[in-house]
Coordinates of C-alpha atoms in Angstrom, one line a residue:
M262 CA -192.2 -124.3 28.9
Q263 CA -191.7 -121.8 31.7
K264 CA -191.5 -118.2 30.7
T265 CA -190.2 -115.2 32.6
L266 CA -193.0 -112.7 33.0
A267 CA -192.5 -109.1 34.3
L268 CA -195.4 -107.5 36.2
V269 CA -195.2 -103.8 36.7
A270 CA -197.8 -101.2 37.7
H271 CA -197.8 -97.5 38.6
D272 CA -199.4 -96.5 41.9
H273 CA -202.9 -95.9 40.6
K274 CA -202.8 -99.2 38.7
K275 CA -201.4 -101.6 41.3
Q276 CA -204.8 -102.7 42.5
E277 CA -206.0 -103.4 39.0
L278 CA -202.8 -105.5 38.3
I279 CA -203.4 -107.4 41.5
E280 CA -207.0 -108.2 40.7
W281 CA -206.0 -109.2 37.1
S282 CA -203.2 -111.4 38.5
L283 CA -205.6 -113.2 40.8
Q284 CA -207.9 -113.9 37.9
H285 CA -205.0 -115.4 36.0
K286 CA -203.2 -117.1 38.8
A287 CA -203.5 -120.6 37.3
V288 CA -201.5 -119.4 34.3
L289 CA -199.1 -117.1 36.2
E290 CA -198.1 -119.9 38.6
K291 CA -196.6 -121.9 35.8
H292 CA -194.0 -119.2 35.1
K293 CA -191.2 -117.3 36.7
L294 CA -192.5 -113.9 37.9
V295 CA -190.4 -110.8 38.3
A296 CA -191.6 -107.3 39.3
T297 CA -190.5 -103.9 40.5
G298 CA -190.2 -103.4 44.2
T299 CA -193.5 -102.4 45.7
T300 CA -195.6 -104.1 43.1
G301 CA -193.6 -107.3 43.6
G302 CA -194.3 -107.2 47.4
L303 CA -198.1 -106.7 46.8
L304 CA -198.2 -109.5 44.3
T305 CA -196.3 -112.0 46.5
E306 CA -198.8 -111.3 49.3
A307 CA -201.9 -111.5 47.1
L308 CA -200.9 -114.5 44.9
Q309 CA -198.9 -116.4 47.5
L310 CA -196.4 -117.1 44.8
P311 CA -192.7 -116.4 44.6
V312 CA -192.0 -113.1 42.8
H313 CA -188.4 -111.9 42.2
R314 CA -188.4 -108.2 43.3
F315 CA -186.2 -105.7 41.6
K316 CA -185.8 -102.1 42.9
S317 CA -188.7 -99.8 42.9
G318 CA -189.3 -98.3 39.4
P319 CA -188.1 -94.8 40.2
L320 CA -185.0 -96.2 41.9
G321 CA -183.9 -98.3 38.9
G322 CA -186.3 -101.2 38.8
D323 CA -187.6 -100.2 35.3
Q324 CA -184.0 -100.2 34.1
Q325 CA -183.4 -103.6 35.7
I326 CA -186.3 -105.1 33.8
G327 CA -185.0 -103.3 30.7
A328 CA -181.7 -105.1 31.1
L329 CA -183.6 -108.4 31.1
I330 CA -185.2 -107.5 27.8
A331 CA -181.9 -106.4 26.2
E332 CA -180.2 -109.6 27.4
G333 CA -183.0 -111.8 26.0
N334 CA -184.1 -113.0 29.4
L335 CA -187.7 -111.7 29.5
D336 CA -190.6 -113.3 27.6
V337 CA -193.5 -110.9 28.3
L338 CA -194.1 -107.6 30.1
F339 CA -197.4 -106.7 31.7
F340 CA -197.0 -103.0 32.6
F341 CA -200.1 -101.4 33.8
W342 CA -198.9 -97.8 33.5
D343 CA -200.9 -94.7 34.3
P344 CA -201.0 -92.3 31.4
L345 CA -202.9 -89.7 33.4
N346 CA -200.4 -89.3 36.3
P347 CA -196.9 -88.5 35.1
A348 CA -194.2 -90.1 37.2
P349 CA -190.8 -88.6 37.9
H350 CA -189.3 -91.6 36.1
D351 CA -191.2 -91.2 32.9
P352 CA -188.0 -91.3 30.8
D353 CA -187.3 -94.8 32.3
V354 CA -190.9 -95.9 31.4
K355 CA -190.5 -94.7 27.8
A356 CA -187.1 -96.5 27.6
L357 CA -188.6 -99.7 28.9
L358 CA -191.5 -99.6 26.3
R359 CA -189.0 -98.7 23.6
L360 CA -186.9 -101.8 24.4
C361 CA -190.1 -103.9 24.0
S362 CA -190.4 -102.7 20.5
V363 CA -186.7 -102.9 19.7
W364 CA -186.6 -106.6 20.8
N365 CA -190.1 -107.6 19.6
L366 CA -191.2 -108.4 23.2
P367 CA -194.9 -108.9 23.8
V368 CA -196.1 -106.1 26.2
A369 CA -199.5 -105.3 27.6
C370 CA -200.0 -101.8 29.0
N371 CA -203.7 -102.1 30.0
L372 CA -206.2 -104.6 31.2
S373 CA -207.8 -105.5 27.8
T374 CA -204.4 -106.1 26.2
A375 CA -203.2 -108.2 29.2
D376 CA -206.4 -110.3 29.0
M377 CA -205.9 -110.9 25.2
L378 CA -202.2 -111.7 25.6
I379 CA -202.5 -114.2 28.4
T380 CA -205.5 -116.0 26.9
S381 CA -203.9 -116.3 23.5
P382 CA -203.4 -119.8 22.3
L383 CA -199.8 -118.8 21.5
F384 CA -199.1 -117.8 25.2
D385 CA -198.3 -121.3 26.4
N386 CA -197.6 -122.9 23.0
P387 CA -194.0 -124.3 23.2
A388 CA -193.9 -124.3 19.3
Y389 CA -194.3 -120.5 19.2
K390 CA -191.0 -118.6 19.2
R391 CA -191.0 -114.8 18.8
K392 CA -188.7 -113.5 16.1
M393 CA -185.7 -111.9 17.7
P394 CA -184.1 -109.1 15.6
G395 CA -180.5 -109.8 14.6
Y396 CA -179.0 -106.4 15.3

């Protein structure tokens, strides 16, 4: 079962996301990958896989990914955000993470959580269906 996975990283976390993605390429290549602008370009080059690129985060890319969540079209968000370097689009970041909670979407905000999520037996288990709230 192919999932749609979003890969997002702040500037100081992009290299970490790329290295993590290379380590998990065998899993990632089975799924549809989407990313914000710059991160998507770096991932396409590093992984040699197709990555749908939205706008850069500060230019609306975070909100485009948020729309996928709200529409039920995203399965997992890997968002390596940098809590020590505030970005001008911090409200967008907060809104994106809020939507993950609202829609019960699995989200990994750091390397350890991303490792645990992608290696979970439930990750590629077609029998597992996350509970969608019925707002």
